[in-house]
mmCIF file of C-alpha atoms in Angstrom:
data_model
loop_
_atom_site.group_PDB
_atom_site.id
_atom_site.type_symbol
_atom_site.label_atom_id
_atom_site.label_comp_id
_atom_site.label_asym_id
_atom_site.label_seq_id
_atom_site.Cartn_x
_atom_site.Cartn_y
_atom_site.Cartn_z
ATOM 1 C CA MET A 1 51.260 8.506 -51.704
ATOM 2 C CA ALA A 2 50.179 11.924 -50.573
ATOM 3 C CA LYS A 3 53.045 14.110 -49.369
ATOM 4 C CA ILE A 4 52.984 16.737 -46.656
ATOM 5 C CA ILE A 5 55.918 19.146 -46.986
ATOM 6 C CA SER A 6 55.855 20.763 -43.550
ATOM 7 C CA ASN A 7 55.574 19.138 -40.102
ATOM 8 C CA ASP A 8 54.026 22.272 -38.600
ATOM 9 C CA CYS A 9 50.440 22.184 -39.907
ATOM 10 C CA LYS A 10 47.290 24.013 -39.051
ATOM 11 C CA LEU A 11 43.762 22.655 -39.315
ATOM 12 C CA SER A 12 41.172 25.127 -40.567
ATOM 13 C CA ASP A 13 37.489 24.242 -40.457
ATOM 14 C CA ARG A 14 35.312 25.588 -43.255
ATOM 15 C CA ASN A 15 31.908 24.014 -44.045
ATOM 16 C CA ASN A 16 32.951 20.836 -42.222
ATOM 17 C CA TYR A 17 36.131 20.559 -44.303
ATOM 18 C CA GLY A 18 39.667 20.767 -42.967
ATOM 19 C CA ALA A 19 42.761 21.714 -44.917
ATOM 20 C CA PHE A 20 46.319 21.152 -43.813
ATOM 21 C CA ALA A 21 48.581 24.038 -44.778
ATOM 22 C CA SER A 22 52.140 24.923 -43.911
ATOM 23 C CA ASN A 23 53.089 28.257 -42.378
ATOM 24 C CA LYS A 24 56.542 28.130 -43.936
ATOM 25 C CA SER A 25 55.603 27.671 -47.578
ATOM 26 C CA GLU A 26 52.793 29.274 -49.543
ATOM 27 C CA ASN A 27 52.436 26.756 -52.423
ATOM 28 C CA LEU A 28 51.685 23.227 -51.224
ATOM 29 C CA SER A 29 51.230 20.359 -53.598
ATOM 30 C CA PRO A 30 49.434 18.141 -53.000
ATOM 31 C CA VAL A 31 46.844 19.202 -50.342
ATOM 32 C CA MET A 32 45.001 16.544 -48.212
ATOM 33 C CA MET A 33 41.302 17.215 -47.714
ATOM 34 C CA ILE A 34 39.523 15.400 -44.868
ATOM 35 C CA LYS A 35 35.745 15.384 -44.632
ATOM 36 C CA MET A 36 34.798 15.467 -40.941
ATOM 37 C CA PRO A 37 31.654 13.625 -39.823
ATOM 38 C CA ASN A 38 28.629 15.565 -38.609
ATOM 39 C CA SER A 39 28.280 13.446 -35.474
ATOM 40 C CA SER A 40 30.847 13.011 -32.751
ATOM 41 C CA ASN A 41 30.915 9.230 -33.075
ATOM 42 C CA LEU A 42 34.481 8.084 -33.355
ATOM 43 C CA GLY A 43 33.423 4.754 -34.830
ATOM 44 C CA SER A 44 32.085 6.300 -38.092
ATOM 45 C CA ASN A 45 33.981 6.096 -41.357
ATOM 46 C CA LEU A 46 36.100 9.014 -42.556
ATOM 47 C CA THR A 47 36.471 9.792 -46.269
ATOM 48 C CA VAL A 48 39.971 10.949 -47.230
ATOM 49 C CA ARG A 49 40.518 12.752 -50.537
ATOM 50 C CA SER A 50 43.727 14.014 -52.151
ATOM 51 C CA SER A 51 44.212 16.435 -54.982
ATOM 52 C CA ALA A 52 46.909 14.282 -56.448
ATOM 53 C CA ASP A 53 46.725 10.701 -57.541
ATOM 54 C CA GLY A 54 47.545 8.577 -54.527
ATOM 55 C CA ASP A 55 46.562 5.468 -52.650
ATOM 56 C CA PHE A 56 44.215 7.379 -50.325
ATOM 57 C CA PHE A 57 42.055 8.894 -53.035
ATOM 58 C CA GLY A 58 38.413 7.874 -52.657
ATOM 59 C CA ARG A 59 39.129 5.308 -49.914
ATOM 60 C CA ARG A 60 37.553 5.006 -46.500
ATOM 61 C CA LEU A 61 39.310 4.703 -43.184
ATOM 62 C CA THR A 62 37.709 3.039 -40.138
ATOM 63 C CA LEU A 63 39.051 4.378 -36.878
ATOM 64 C CA GLY A 64 38.421 1.627 -34.336
ATOM 65 C CA GLY A 65 34.647 1.540 -34.763
ATOM 66 C CA GLN A 66 34.237 -1.982 -33.393
ATOM 67 C CA GLU A 67 36.532 -1.406 -30.432
ATOM 68 C CA SER A 68 34.791 1.832 -29.501
ATOM 69 C CA ARG A 69 31.380 0.137 -29.569
ATOM 70 C CA VAL A 70 32.623 -2.688 -27.325
ATOM 71 C CA SER A 71 34.183 -0.237 -24.895
ATOM 72 C CA THR A 72 30.948 1.773 -24.828
ATOM 73 C CA GLN A 73 28.900 -1.345 -24.031
ATOM 74 C CA LEU A 74 31.301 -2.318 -21.244
ATOM 75 C CA ALA A 75 31.075 1.179 -19.776
ATOM 76 C CA ALA A 76 27.273 1.052 -19.884
ATOM 77 C CA ALA A 77 27.243 -2.382 -18.196
ATOM 78 C CA SER A 78 29.613 -1.253 -15.475
ATOM 79 C CA GLY A 79 27.491 1.868 -14.949
ATOM 80 C CA ALA A 80 24.368 -0.282 -14.567
ATOM 81 C CA LYS A 81 26.105 -2.526 -12.025
ATOM 82 C CA MET A 82 27.274 0.531 -10.126
ATOM 83 C CA SER A 83 23.754 1.972 -10.018
ATOM 84 C CA ILE A 84 22.368 -1.350 -8.755
ATOM 85 C CA GLY A 85 24.994 -1.475 -6.020
ATOM 86 C CA ILE A 86 24.208 2.071 -4.948
ATOM 87 C CA GLY A 87 20.468 1.297 -4.879
ATOM 88 C CA LYS A 88 21.010 -1.654 -2.532
ATOM 89 C CA SER A 89 23.244 0.319 -0.211
ATOM 90 C CA LEU A 90 20.493 2.923 0.257
ATOM 91 C CA ARG A 91 18.198 0.351 1.940
ATOM 92 C CA TRP A 92 18.976 1.269 5.526
ATOM 93 C CA TRP A 93 16.452 -1.236 6.916
ATOM 94 C CA ASP A 94 18.577 -4.083 5.507
ATOM 95 C CA LYS A 95 21.684 -3.088 7.462
ATOM 96 C CA GLY A 96 22.570 -4.994 10.614
ATOM 97 C CA ILE A 97 19.805 -7.575 10.157
ATOM 98 C CA GLN A 98 20.001 -10.457 12.654
ATOM 99 C CA PRO A 99 18.888 -14.080 12.115
ATOM 100 C CA ASN A 100 15.806 -13.509 14.306
ATOM 101 C CA MET A 101 14.659 -10.529 12.194
ATOM 102 C CA LYS A 102 12.333 -11.112 9.242
ATOM 103 C CA GLU A 103 10.649 -8.785 6.743
ATOM 104 C CA ILE A 104 6.953 -9.561 6.184
ATOM 105 C CA THR A 105 5.829 -10.045 2.581
ATOM 106 C CA GLY A 106 2.052 -9.903 3.069
ATOM 107 C CA ALA A 107 -0.968 -10.478 5.313
ATOM 108 C CA GLU A 108 -0.799 -14.253 5.051
ATOM 109 C CA ASP A 109 2.897 -14.224 5.944
ATOM 110 C CA LEU A 110 2.167 -12.103 9.024
ATOM 111 C CA VAL A 111 -0.624 -14.390 10.249
ATOM 112 C CA GLU A 112 1.434 -17.560 9.735
ATOM 113 C CA SER A 113 4.543 -16.089 11.371
ATOM 114 C CA LEU A 114 2.570 -15.218 14.504
ATOM 115 C CA LEU A 115 0.885 -18.621 14.701
ATOM 116 C CA ASN A 116 4.152 -20.522 14.161
ATOM 117 C CA ALA A 117 5.949 -18.615 16.927
ATOM 118 C CA GLY A 118 4.381 -20.705 19.702
ATOM 119 C CA ASP A 119 5.183 -19.368 23.169
ATOM 120 C CA LYS A 120 7.980 -17.181 21.816
ATOM 121 C CA LEU A 121 7.657 -13.410 22.205
ATOM 122 C CA VAL A 122 7.073 -11.717 18.833
ATOM 123 C CA VAL A 123 7.698 -8.004 18.174
ATOM 124 C CA VAL A 124 6.066 -6.550 15.046
ATOM 125 C CA ASP A 125 7.876 -3.421 13.837
ATOM 126 C CA PHE A 126 5.922 -1.120 11.490
ATOM 127 C CA PHE A 127 8.311 1.247 9.672
ATOM 128 C CA SER A 128 8.618 3.373 6.544
ATOM 129 C CA PRO A 129 11.738 3.998 4.412
ATOM 130 C CA GLY A 130 11.057 7.746 4.492
ATOM 131 C CA CYS A 131 10.559 7.914 8.272
ATOM 132 C CA GLY A 132 13.491 9.632 9.973
ATOM 133 C CA GLY A 133 12.547 8.272 13.396
ATOM 134 C CA CYS A 134 12.423 4.719 12.027
ATOM 135 C CA LYS A 135 15.857 5.092 10.463
ATOM 136 C CA ALA A 136 17.390 6.471 13.663
ATOM 137 C CA LEU A 137 15.857 3.681 15.762
ATOM 138 C CA HIS A 138 16.843 0.816 13.447
ATOM 139 C CA PRO A 139 20.464 0.320 14.699
ATOM 140 C CA LYS A 140 19.277 -0.001 18.312
ATOM 141 C CA LEU A 141 16.605 -2.509 17.321
ATOM 142 C CA CYS A 142 19.272 -4.598 15.622
ATOM 143 C CA GLN A 143 21.353 -4.497 18.807
ATOM 144 C CA LEU A 144 18.367 -5.565 20.927
ATOM 145 C CA ALA A 145 17.618 -8.383 18.497
ATOM 146 C CA GLU A 146 21.209 -9.572 18.789
ATOM 147 C CA MET A 147 21.012 -9.451 22.599
ATOM 148 C CA ASN A 148 17.668 -11.360 22.624
ATOM 149 C CA PRO A 149 17.986 -14.223 20.116
ATOM 150 C CA ASP A 150 14.893 -15.959 21.554
ATOM 151 C CA VAL A 151 12.639 -13.047 20.548
ATOM 152 C CA GLN A 152 11.245 -12.931 17.003
ATOM 153 C CA PHE A 153 11.254 -9.518 15.249
ATOM 154 C CA LEU A 154 8.907 -9.044 12.277
ATOM 155 C CA GLN A 155 9.370 -5.974 10.061
ATOM 156 C CA VAL A 156 6.416 -4.543 8.128
ATOM 157 C CA ASN A 157 7.191 -1.954 5.445
ATOM 158 C CA TYR A 158 4.356 0.579 5.581
ATOM 159 C CA GLU A 159 4.999 1.868 2.047
ATOM 160 C CA GLU A 160 4.644 -1.620 0.567
ATOM 161 C CA HIS A 161 1.708 -2.740 2.744
ATOM 162 C CA LYS A 162 -0.375 0.398 3.305
ATOM 163 C CA SER A 163 -3.696 -1.386 2.851
ATOM 164 C CA MET A 164 -2.775 -4.101 5.360
ATOM 165 C CA CYS A 165 -1.584 -1.529 7.909
ATOM 166 C CA TYR A 166 -4.840 0.368 7.468
ATOM 167 C CA SER A 167 -6.831 -2.793 8.277
ATOM 168 C CA LEU A 168 -4.673 -3.275 11.390
ATOM 169 C CA ASN A 169 -5.329 0.344 12.512
ATOM 170 C CA VAL A 170 -1.680 1.401 12.257
ATOM 171 C CA HIS A 171 -1.560 5.134 11.546
ATOM 172 C CA VAL A 172 1.612 6.333 13.306
ATOM 173 C CA LEU A 173 5.263 5.360 12.770
ATOM 174 C CA PRO A 174 7.381 3.865 14.166
ATOM 175 C CA PHE A 175 4.845 1.543 15.789
ATOM 176 C CA PHE A 176 5.319 -1.729 17.689
ATOM 177 C CA ARG A 177 3.066 -4.591 18.756
ATOM 178 C CA PHE A 178 4.029 -7.415 21.124
ATOM 179 C CA TYR A 179 2.457 -10.894 20.842
ATOM 180 C CA ARG A 180 2.900 -13.861 23.148
ATOM 181 C CA GLY A 181 1.435 -17.365 22.772
ATOM 182 C CA ALA A 182 -2.180 -17.881 23.843
ATOM 183 C CA GLU A 183 -2.359 -14.333 25.223
ATOM 184 C CA GLY A 184 -2.175 -12.836 21.745
ATOM 185 C CA ARG A 185 -1.369 -9.142 21.668
ATOM 186 C CA VAL A 186 -0.055 -8.082 25.053
ATOM 187 C CA CYS A 187 0.829 -4.436 24.294
ATOM 188 C CA SER A 188 1.213 -1.904 21.479
ATOM 189 C CA PHE A 189 2.816 1.531 21.455
ATOM 190 C CA SER A 190 4.844 4.021 19.440
ATOM 191 C CA CYS A 191 8.328 5.113 20.489
ATOM 192 C CA THR A 192 11.330 6.932 19.051
ATOM 193 C CA ASN A 193 15.045 6.929 19.668
ATOM 194 C CA ALA A 194 14.514 9.268 22.624
ATOM 195 C CA THR A 195 11.908 6.997 24.258
ATOM 196 C CA ILE A 196 13.651 3.670 23.641
ATOM 197 C CA LYS A 197 13.309 2.887 27.364
ATOM 198 C CA LYS A 198 9.623 2.130 26.791
ATOM 199 C CA PHE A 199 10.614 -0.561 24.302
ATOM 200 C CA LYS A 200 13.254 -2.047 26.621
ATOM 201 C CA ASP A 201 10.822 -2.194 29.554
ATOM 202 C CA ALA A 202 8.191 -4.003 27.477
ATOM 203 C CA LEU A 203 10.829 -6.410 26.181
ATOM 204 C CA ALA A 204 11.982 -7.247 29.718
ATOM 205 C CA LYS A 205 8.403 -7.630 31.008
ATOM 206 C CA TYR A 206 6.998 -9.972 28.370
ATOM 207 C CA LYS A 207 10.187 -11.888 27.644
ATOM 208 C CA LEU A 208 9.871 -13.924 30.860
ATOM 209 C CA ASP A 209 9.480 -17.649 30.337
ATOM 210 C CA ARG A 210 5.893 -18.752 30.670
ATOM 211 C CA CYS A 211 3.807 -21.638 29.392
ATOM 212 C CA SER A 212 0.604 -20.964 27.495
ATOM 213 C CA LEU A 213 -2.384 -23.061 28.480
ATOM 214 C CA GLY A 214 -3.960 -22.835 25.038
ATOM 215 C CA PRO A 215 -3.060 -22.597 21.345
ATOM 216 C CA THR A 216 -1.229 -19.609 19.914
ATOM 217 C CA LYS A 217 -3.681 -16.787 19.320
ATOM 218 C CA GLY A 218 -1.864 -14.372 16.996
ATOM 219 C CA LEU A 219 -3.990 -11.580 15.572
ATOM 220 C CA GLU A 220 -7.336 -10.774 17.118
ATOM 221 C CA GLU A 221 -10.547 -12.010 15.539
ATOM 222 C CA LYS A 222 -11.665 -8.553 14.416
ATOM 223 C CA GLU A 223 -8.271 -7.931 12.803
ATOM 224 C CA LEU A 224 -8.488 -11.196 10.868
ATOM 225 C CA VAL A 225 -11.991 -10.312 9.706
ATOM 226 C CA ALA A 226 -10.781 -6.857 8.584
ATOM 227 C CA LEU A 227 -7.906 -8.399 6.613
ATOM 228 C CA GLY A 228 -10.231 -10.898 4.968
ATOM 229 C CA ALA A 229 -12.685 -8.140 4.001
ATOM 230 C CA ASN A 230 -9.932 -6.004 2.431
ATOM 231 C CA ARG A 231 -10.243 -6.377 -1.355
ATOM 232 C CA ASP A 232 -6.709 -5.101 -1.938
ATOM 233 C CA LEU A 233 -5.290 -8.174 -0.194
ATOM 234 C CA SER A 234 -5.220 -11.782 -1.319
ATOM 235 C CA PHE A 235 -5.878 -12.976 2.224
ATOM 236 C CA VAL A 236 -8.894 -15.216 2.767
ATOM 237 C CA TYR A 237 -10.303 -15.775 6.227
ATOM 238 C CA ASP A 238 -13.314 -17.855 7.285
ATOM 239 C CA PRO A 239 -14.740 -16.655 10.603
ATOM 240 C CA LYS A 240 -15.171 -19.300 13.258
ATOM 241 C CA PRO A 241 -18.819 -20.369 13.758
ATOM 242 C CA GLU A 242 -20.237 -19.081 16.982
ATOM 243 C CA CYS A 243 -21.611 -21.802 19.282
ATOM 244 C CA PRO A 244 -25.120 -21.003 20.613
ATOM 245 C CA GLU A 245 -25.129 -20.462 24.338
ATOM 246 C CA LYS A 246 -27.267 -22.840 26.373
ATOM 247 C CA GLU A 247 -29.941 -21.259 28.495
ATOM 248 C CA ALA A 248 -29.075 -21.508 32.152
ATOM 249 C CA VAL A 249 -31.661 -23.370 34.230
ATOM 250 C CA PRO A 250 -32.396 -21.482 37.444
ATOM 251 C CA PRO A 251 -31.629 -23.591 40.531
ATOM 252 C CA VAL A 252 -34.595 -24.869 42.588
ATOM 253 C CA PRO A 253 -34.500 -23.344 46.070
ATOM 254 C CA ALA A 254 -34.315 -25.967 48.821
ATOM 255 C CA VAL A 255 -36.816 -25.637 51.652
ATOM 256 C CA ALA A 256 -35.152 -26.279 54.993
ATOM 257 C CA ALA A 257 -36.655 -26.212 58.439
ATOM 258 C CA SER A 258 -35.228 -23.524 60.591
ATOM 259 C CA SER A 259 -35.617 -23.113 64.308
ATOM 260 C CA SER A 260 -35.583 -19.356 63.948
ATOM 261 C CA LEU A 261 -39.012 -19.289 62.291
ATOM 262 C CA SER A 262 -41.657 -17.459 64.277
ATOM 263 C CA GLY A 263 -44.539 -19.418 65.824
ATOM 264 C CA PRO A 264 -44.662 -22.885 67.335
ATOM 265 C CA SER A 265 -43.280 -25.718 65.367
ATOM 266 C CA LEU A 266 -45.939 -28.138 64.126
ATOM 267 C CA PRO A 267 -45.368 -31.888 64.492
ATOM 268 C CA LEU A 268 -44.798 -33.819 61.347
ATOM 269 C CA PRO A 269 -47.557 -36.309 60.373
ATOM 270 C CA ARG A 270 -46.878 -39.875 61.379
ATOM 271 C CA VAL A 271 -46.857 -42.400 58.581
ATOM 272 C CA ALA A 272 -48.127 -45.855 59.537
ATOM 273 C CA SER A 273 -45.899 -48.741 58.688
ATOM 274 C CA THR A 274 -46.998 -51.785 56.719
ATOM 275 C CA LEU A 275 -46.991 -54.058 59.817
ATOM 276 C CA GLU A 276 -49.300 -51.736 61.727
ATOM 277 C CA MET A 277 -51.681 -51.613 58.783
ATOM 278 C CA LYS A 278 -51.869 -55.447 58.718
ATOM 279 C CA GLU A 279 -52.603 -55.660 62.467
ATOM 280 C CA ASP A 280 -55.298 -53.035 62.155
ATOM 281 C CA ASN A 281 -56.987 -54.963 59.378
ATOM 282 C CA LYS A 282 -56.842 -58.170 61.480
ATOM 283 C CA ASP A 283 -58.549 -56.511 64.426
ATOM 284 C CA LYS A 284 -61.297 -55.264 62.156
ATOM 285 C CA THR A 285 -61.821 -58.783 60.821
ATOM 286 C CA LEU A 286 -62.209 -60.286 64.364
ATOM 287 C CA VAL A 287 -64.692 -57.682 65.404
ATOM 288 C CA SER A 288 -66.877 -58.314 62.399
ATOM 289 C CA SER A 289 -66.850 -62.092 62.971
ATOM 290 C CA GLY A 290 -67.924 -61.701 66.658
ATOM 291 C CA ARG A 291 -71.021 -59.862 65.606
#
């Protein structure tokens, strides 16, 4: 067993070797030499050597290598969970979402959502995560959605659906489009937090209960054609066949007698009846027989 004479020891580092020496005595026997590892990993093995014959000579000591690795893995896992939680909290457009608010996943989802709405008023909100005006307006939109549960709000992320927004001619943010039943798109405009009154007025105007006389229209025909022609989208649209228009037959003008015509009115020709024609033929027969 290696012996250390003094309790007050100093550690001197020379060429990655440390020597314990006492400041009270000059001759120390034995001296413990510890070879320090080059890396700072606490889980590595340390080689302990002694100048005297002892139990520690040439043996290796493991200082909690397994426990340190486990603790490191747990710290890394907790750090990953923390980063995921922070990433979710940064999505401001997910805060305050109401049951009647839905985020659109693609062109087909947008078309189907508009067609399935029926006579319900639908508000399509085009936004971008990096748009300051969109972020400032979002809390008020959530409040309006809560106050109007019969209105459907559809959110379109411009950064994720740039190609679709380009086909729909959306080039300014925030941008809104209102759709209603068979009327299709009733209005579209851009507004900010300062001009929210424009949004409220449109909501009050087109929210009124009304019955559509035809099927739900949704997007316009030219917008559907543009989405179908966009190669970046997986949306397929077959244009409706156009029915040939029948040529209109011009009406035949009716000729009517008018008393205001200039000149004397001519008498209409008299048409002999069948009885008169028989009597006339009889008279002719008697005259011929008398001769």
